[in-house]
Coordinates of C-alpha atoms and ligand atoms in Angstrom, one line a residue:
M1 CA 2.7 12.3 -0.1
I2 CA -0.7 10.7 -0.5
K3 CA -3.4 11.6 2.0
R4 CA -5.3 8.4 2.3
K5 CA -9.0 8.2 3.3
I6 CA -9.2 6.4 6.6
T7 CA -11.9 3.8 6.3
K8 CA -13.4 1.5 8.8
K9 CA -10.9 -1.2 9.8
I10 CA -11.9 -4.8 9.4
W11 CA -10.1 -8.1 9.7
L12 CA -9.8 -10.8 7.0
G13 CA -8.3 -13.7 8.9
N14 CA -5.1 -12.2 10.3
V15 CA -4.9 -9.4 7.7
A16 CA -6.1 -5.9 8.7
I17 CA -7.9 -4.0 5.9
G18 CA -8.8 -0.4 5.9
G19 CA -8.3 2.1 8.8
G20 CA -5.0 3.4 7.2
E21 CA -3.4 -0.1 7.1
P22 CA -1.1 -0.8 4.1
V23 CA -3.0 -1.4 0.8
I24 CA -3.2 -5.2 0.4
I25 CA -2.5 -7.2 -2.8
Q26 CA -5.2 -9.6 -3.8
S27 CA -5.4 -12.1 -6.6
M28 CA -7.6 -15.0 -7.7
T29 CA -6.7 -18.6 -8.5
N30 CA -7.5 -20.0 -11.9
T31 CA -7.3 -23.7 -10.9
L32 CA -10.4 -25.8 -10.2
T33 CA -11.1 -25.2 -6.6
K34 CA -12.1 -28.8 -6.1
D35 CA -8.6 -29.7 -7.3
V36 CA -7.3 -29.0 -3.8
K37 CA -3.7 -29.9 -4.6
S38 CA -3.3 -27.7 -7.6
T39 CA -5.1 -24.8 -5.9
I40 CA -2.9 -24.9 -2.8
R41 CA 0.2 -25.2 -5.1
Q42 CA -0.9 -22.0 -6.9
I43 CA -1.8 -20.2 -3.7
K44 CA 1.6 -20.9 -2.3
A45 CA 3.4 -19.8 -5.5
L46 CA 1.4 -16.5 -5.5
W47 CA 2.1 -15.9 -1.8
K48 CA 5.9 -16.2 -2.5
L49 CA 5.5 -13.6 -5.2
G50 CA 3.8 -11.1 -2.8
C51 CA 0.1 -11.9 -2.9
E52 CA -1.5 -11.2 0.5
V53 CA -5.1 -12.3 0.1
I54 CA -6.4 -14.9 -2.3
R55 CA -9.9 -15.5 -3.8
V56 CA -11.1 -18.8 -5.1
A57 CA -14.2 -19.3 -7.2
I58 CA -16.9 -21.5 -5.7
P59 CA -19.0 -22.8 -8.7
D60 CA -20.4 -25.9 -6.9
E61 CA -20.9 -27.7 -3.7
E62 CA -17.8 -29.8 -4.1
S63 CA -15.7 -26.6 -4.2
T64 CA -17.1 -25.5 -0.8
Y65 CA -15.9 -28.8 0.8
S66 CA -12.4 -28.2 -0.6
L67 CA -12.2 -24.9 1.4
K68 CA -11.6 -26.8 4.6
E69 CA -8.2 -28.0 3.5
I70 CA -7.4 -25.0 1.3
T71 CA -7.9 -22.5 4.2
K72 CA -5.9 -24.8 6.5
K73 CA -2.9 -24.9 4.2
S74 CA -3.1 -21.5 2.7
P75 CA -0.5 -19.0 4.0
M76 CA -2.9 -16.1 3.5
P77 CA -6.6 -15.5 4.0
V78 CA -9.0 -17.1 1.5
I79 CA -12.1 -15.5 0.1
A80 CA -14.8 -17.6 -1.5
D81 CA -16.3 -16.0 -4.6
I82 CA -20.0 -16.8 -4.8
H83 CA -22.4 -16.2 -7.6
F84 CA -26.2 -16.8 -7.4
D85 CA -26.4 -19.7 -4.9
Y86 CA -26.7 -18.5 -1.3
K87 CA -26.3 -22.0 -0.1
L88 CA -22.7 -22.0 -1.5
A89 CA -22.1 -18.8 0.6
I90 CA -23.3 -20.4 3.7
E91 CA -21.4 -23.7 3.3
S92 CA -18.2 -21.7 2.3
I93 CA -18.4 -19.8 5.6
K94 CA -18.9 -23.1 7.5
Q95 CA -15.9 -24.7 5.8
G96 CA -13.7 -21.9 7.0
A97 CA -13.5 -19.2 4.3
H98 CA -12.1 -16.0 5.9
G99 CA -14.3 -13.9 3.7
I100 CA -16.9 -14.3 1.0
R101 CA -17.7 -12.1 -2.0
I102 CA -21.3 -11.8 -3.1
N103 CA -22.8 -9.7 -5.8
P104 CA -26.0 -7.7 -5.2
G105 CA -26.8 -8.3 -8.9
N106 CA -27.1 -12.1 -8.5
I107 CA -28.2 -12.8 -4.9
K108 CA -31.4 -10.7 -4.4
N109 CA -33.7 -12.6 -2.1
R110 CA -33.6 -10.7 1.2
E111 CA -34.4 -13.8 3.3
K112 CA -31.6 -15.7 1.8
I113 CA -29.2 -12.8 2.3
K114 CA -30.3 -12.7 6.0
E115 CA -29.3 -16.4 6.3
I116 CA -25.9 -15.6 4.9
L117 CA -25.5 -12.7 7.4
N118 CA -26.5 -14.8 10.4
I119 CA -23.8 -17.4 9.6
A120 CA -21.2 -14.8 8.7
K121 CA -21.8 -13.2 12.1
E122 CA -21.5 -16.5 13.9
Y123 CA -18.2 -17.3 12.2
N124 CA -16.9 -13.7 12.2
T125 CA -16.5 -13.8 8.4
C126 CA -16.3 -10.6 6.4
I127 CA -18.3 -10.1 3.3
R128 CA -17.3 -8.1 0.2
I129 CA -20.3 -6.6 -1.5
G130 CA -18.9 -6.8 -5.0
V131 CA -21.0 -4.7 -7.4
N132 CA -20.3 -5.2 -11.0
S133 CA -21.6 -3.1 -13.9
G134 CA -22.2 -6.2 -16.0
S135 CA -24.7 -7.6 -13.5
L136 CA -26.3 -4.3 -12.4
D137 CA -30.1 -4.4 -11.8
Y138 CA -32.1 -3.5 -14.9
D139 CA -34.0 -0.8 -12.9
L140 CA -30.8 1.0 -11.8
R141 CA -29.4 0.7 -15.4
R142 CA -32.6 2.4 -16.7
K143 CA -32.6 5.0 -13.9
Y144 CA -29.0 6.2 -14.5
K145 CA -28.5 5.5 -18.2
E146 CA -25.2 7.3 -19.1
N147 CA -24.4 7.8 -15.4
I148 CA -24.1 4.2 -14.7
H149 CA -21.5 4.8 -12.0
L150 CA -24.3 6.2 -9.8
G151 CA -26.2 2.9 -10.3
L152 CA -23.2 1.0 -9.0
V153 CA -23.0 3.2 -5.9
E154 CA -26.8 3.0 -5.3
S155 CA -26.7 -0.8 -5.6
A156 CA -23.9 -1.0 -3.0
I157 CA -25.6 1.4 -0.7
N158 CA -28.9 -0.5 -0.8
Y159 CA -27.2 -3.7 0.0
I160 CA -25.2 -2.1 2.8
K161 CA -28.4 -0.6 4.4
F162 CA -29.9 -4.1 4.5
F163 CA -26.7 -5.5 6.0
E164 CA -26.7 -2.7 8.7
D165 CA -30.4 -3.2 9.4
N166 CA -29.4 -6.8 10.3
D167 CA -26.5 -5.6 12.5
F168 CA -23.8 -6.6 10.0
T169 CA -21.0 -4.2 9.4
N170 CA -18.0 -6.5 8.7
I171 CA -18.1 -5.3 5.1
K172 CA -15.8 -4.4 2.3
V173 CA -17.0 -3.0 -1.0
S174 CA -16.0 -3.0 -4.7
L175 CA -17.7 -1.2 -7.6
K176 CA -16.1 -2.6 -10.7
S177 CA -16.6 -1.9 -14.3
A178 CA -14.6 -2.8 -17.4
D179 CA -14.7 0.9 -18.2
V180 CA -12.0 2.8 -16.4
I181 CA -13.8 6.1 -16.2
T182 CA -17.0 4.5 -14.9
T183 CA -15.0 2.6 -12.2
I184 CA -13.1 5.8 -11.1
L185 CA -16.4 7.8 -10.9
A186 CA -18.1 5.1 -8.9
Y187 CA -15.3 4.7 -6.3
E188 CA -14.9 8.5 -5.9
K189 CA -18.7 8.9 -5.3
F190 CA -18.9 6.0 -2.9
S191 CA -15.8 7.2 -1.0
E192 CA -17.5 10.6 -0.5
I193 CA -20.5 9.0 1.2
S194 CA -19.3 5.9 3.0
D195 CA -16.4 4.8 5.2
Y196 CA -16.4 1.1 4.4
P197 CA -13.1 -0.2 3.1
L198 CA -12.8 -0.4 -0.6
H199 CA -11.4 -3.2 -2.8
L200 CA -10.2 -1.7 -6.1
G201 CA -10.1 -3.2 -9.5
I202 CA -11.0 -2.9 -13.2
T203 CA -13.0 -5.9 -14.1
E204 CA -12.3 -7.8 -17.3
A205 CA -9.4 -5.5 -17.9
G206 CA -8.1 -7.6 -20.8
T207 CA -4.9 -9.3 -21.8
E208 CA -1.5 -8.6 -20.3
L209 CA -0.6 -5.3 -21.8
P210 CA -3.9 -3.5 -22.2
G211 CA -5.1 -5.0 -18.9
T212 CA -2.0 -3.6 -17.2
I213 CA -2.5 -0.2 -18.7
R214 CA -6.2 -0.1 -17.8
S215 CA -5.6 -1.3 -14.2
S216 CA -2.6 1.1 -13.7
I217 CA -4.7 4.1 -14.8
G218 CA -7.8 3.1 -12.8
I219 CA -6.3 1.7 -9.7
G220 CA -3.3 4.1 -9.8
Y221 CA -5.5 7.2 -10.1
L222 CA -7.7 6.1 -7.2
L223 CA -4.8 5.3 -5.0
L224 CA -3.2 8.6 -5.7
K225 CA -6.5 10.2 -4.6
G226 CA -6.2 8.3 -1.3
I227 CA -8.9 5.8 -2.2
G228 CA -8.6 2.1 -1.8
D229 CA -7.6 -0.5 0.8
T230 CA -7.0 -3.6 -1.2
I231 CA -6.4 -4.1 -5.0
R232 CA -6.7 -6.8 -7.6
V233 CA -5.3 -6.4 -11.1
S234 CA -7.5 -8.6 -13.2
L235 CA -5.6 -9.9 -16.2
T236 CA -6.3 -12.5 -18.9
A237 CA -2.9 -14.0 -18.0
P238 CA -1.4 -16.2 -15.4
P239 CA -2.2 -14.8 -11.9
S240 CA 1.5 -14.4 -11.2
K241 CA 1.4 -11.5 -13.6
E242 CA -1.3 -9.8 -11.6
I243 CA 0.9 -9.8 -8.5
I244 CA 3.9 -8.3 -10.4
V245 CA 1.7 -5.5 -11.9
A246 CA 0.0 -4.9 -8.5
K247 CA 3.4 -4.5 -6.8
E248 CA 4.6 -2.1 -9.5
I249 CA 1.5 0.0 -9.1
L250 CA 1.9 0.2 -5.3
K251 CA 5.6 1.0 -5.5
N252 CA 5.2 3.7 -8.1
V253 CA 2.4 5.5 -6.3
G254 CA 4.7 5.4 -3.2
L255 CA 2.3 3.5 -1.0
R256 CA 4.4 0.3 -0.4
K257 CA 8.0 -0.5 -0.3
L258 CA 7.9 -3.8 -2.2
G259 CA 11.5 -4.2 -3.6
P260 CA 13.5 -2.4 -6.1
I261 CA 12.3 0.0 -8.9
L262 CA 14.0 -0.7 -12.2
I263 CA 14.3 2.2 -14.7
S264 CA 15.9 1.8 -18.1
C265 CA 16.3 4.1 -21.1
P266 CA 14.5 3.6 -24.4
T267 CA 17.8 3.5 -26.2
C268 CA 18.8 5.6 -29.2
A269 CA 21.6 6.0 -31.7
R270 CA 24.0 6.9 -28.8
R271 CA 23.7 3.5 -27.2
D272 CA 26.9 1.5 -26.6
I273 CA 25.3 -1.6 -25.3
D274 CA 22.2 -3.9 -26.0
V275 CA 20.0 -2.2 -23.4
I276 CA 16.9 -4.4 -24.0
L277 CA 18.9 -7.5 -23.3
L278 CA 20.7 -6.0 -20.4
A279 CA 17.6 -4.6 -18.8
H280 CA 15.9 -8.0 -18.9
K281 CA 19.0 -9.6 -17.4
V282 CA 19.1 -7.0 -14.6
E283 CA 15.3 -7.5 -14.0
K284 CA 15.9 -11.2 -13.4
L285 CA 18.9 -10.5 -11.2
L286 CA 16.8 -8.2 -9.0
S287 CA 14.3 -10.8 -8.1
F288 CA 16.0 -11.5 -4.7
V289 CA 16.3 -7.8 -3.7
K290 CA 14.1 -6.7 -0.9
S291 CA 15.1 -3.1 -0.5
P292 CA 13.3 -0.3 -2.4
I293 CA 16.4 0.8 -4.2
K294 CA 16.1 2.5 -7.6
V295 CA 18.2 0.7 -10.2
A296 CA 19.0 2.1 -13.7
V297 CA 20.0 0.4 -17.0
M298 CA 21.1 3.0 -19.5
G299 CA 22.5 2.8 -23.0
C300 CA 25.4 5.2 -22.9
A301 CA 27.8 6.6 -20.4
V302 CA 27.6 10.1 -21.9
N303 CA 24.0 10.7 -20.9
G304 CA 23.0 7.7 -18.9
P305 CA 24.2 8.7 -15.4
G306 CA 22.8 12.2 -15.7
E307 CA 19.4 11.0 -17.0
A308 CA 19.2 8.5 -14.2
M309 CA 20.5 10.9 -11.6
D310 CA 18.1 9.8 -8.9
A311 CA 18.9 6.1 -9.3
D312 CA 20.7 4.6 -6.3
I313 CA 22.8 2.5 -8.6
G314 CA 23.0 2.2 -12.4
I315 CA 24.8 0.5 -15.2
A316 CA 25.5 2.1 -18.6
G317 CA 27.3 1.1 -21.8
S318 CA 30.5 2.9 -22.8
K319 CA 32.9 2.8 -25.7
E320 CA 35.3 0.8 -23.6
G321 CA 32.7 -1.6 -22.1
G322 CA 30.5 -0.3 -19.4
I323 CA 30.3 1.8 -16.2
I324 CA 28.6 1.5 -12.8
F325 CA 27.3 4.7 -11.4
K326 CA 25.7 5.8 -8.1
K327 CA 23.4 8.8 -7.9
G328 CA 24.7 10.1 -11.2
R329 CA 28.4 9.7 -10.5
V330 CA 30.7 7.2 -12.1
F331 CA 31.7 4.6 -9.6
K332 CA 33.5 2.0 -11.6
K333 CA 34.6 1.5 -15.2
I334 CA 34.7 -2.1 -16.5
K335 CA 35.8 -3.5 -19.8
N336 CA 34.3 -7.0 -19.9
D337 CA 30.5 -7.5 -20.3
N338 CA 30.4 -10.4 -17.9
E339 CA 32.5 -8.6 -15.3
L340 CA 30.2 -5.6 -15.6
L341 CA 27.1 -7.6 -14.6
K342 CA 29.0 -9.5 -11.8
E343 CA 30.3 -6.3 -10.3
F344 CA 26.9 -4.6 -10.6
L345 CA 25.3 -7.5 -8.8
K346 CA 27.9 -7.4 -6.0
E347 CA 27.2 -3.7 -5.5
I348 CA 23.4 -4.2 -5.5
K349 CA 23.8 -7.0 -2.9
M350 CA 25.7 -4.6 -0.7
L351 CA 23.1 -1.9 -1.0
D352 CA 20.4 -4.4 -0.2
K353 CA 22.2 -5.6 2.9
E354 CA 22.8 -2.1 4.1
W355 CA 19.0 -1.4 3.8
Q356 CA 18.1 -4.6 5.5
N357 CA 20.5 -3.8 8.4
K358 CA 19.0 -0.3 8.7
E359 CA 15.4 -1.8 8.8
E360 CA 16.4 -4.2 11.5
S361 CA 18.2 -1.7 13.7
Ligands
SF4_1 FE1 20.1 7.4 -25.7 FE2 22.0 7.3 -23.9 FE3 19.7 8.4 -23.3 FE4 19.8 5.7 -23.6 S1 20.9 6.9 -22.0 S2 18.3 7.1 -24.5 S3 21.3 5.6 -25.2 S4 21.2 9.1 -24.8

């Protein structure tokens, strides 16, 4: 059981963040924000997949005006991502953004920050202080050299002090780097000295596979240490992939029940079935399942049920066709491949229903 650090609770629209609330999944649109129709379509698609907070980039004034309709039609809170221009931050807040993200590395003028804080206070908008190693101040970079994680922390703390001096505490913080170790060290250090909620992520994590690995190590490690209130898996891939990976991370560290966990064997010379094909078919079949059941796809009936002993339900190839097993015990033997999948699906639906009934009662 993970002992989570209890941070200060803040509200992003209707979503509670920190204070022991469930870790929230965040992603970012890659449409043009001023193309309101496409952006809303993508936001709704990501919401259906399990995204809970969405961030949109605000590169220009036109994009700020789009926020009015986007925030109205979005089923989840919308964060405006601001770089450099404080006026875009102010207008985004006025147009209804539930939160904004600013980077201490690129909005430095204190008077301008003060103006942002005043408007954010007026509209009760939360601000993520998003420190990024790529845009860290030259002075901090020089001061900390190899210990750049300390520079990330100091940058965030300096910004926070200024916010607090101006009576603003509706804050969330991120300390991202493309380097996994630097990111981990920065979040650990910050978490020791501050109670503000933390948004976790490895920035510029890369394409789908390496990005998934880096994010799983970095975000997964921190979550297991009890650190983190929201997460974003940054991938050079369609944002839908970010949601799938985020959900897998949260399920596997045991922090959220977000549907089934699929396990499957790597196959070997003992296999009696095409496990790769079957596992992909089962993965698709599971898309409707809400319950956190563990489902196994194994290559042979000799070792499969035993190796997947803790699976609630599993399927394995056999010399005669296939078997369905539950908690390591053979439940049904089936000869025909199509029948095998049909029967398997029927059993899964029953387990899913049982779980949902239990949840409701
Ligand atoms: Fe090999 Fe059977 Fe184990 Fe799969 S379940 S890895 S086929 S022994």
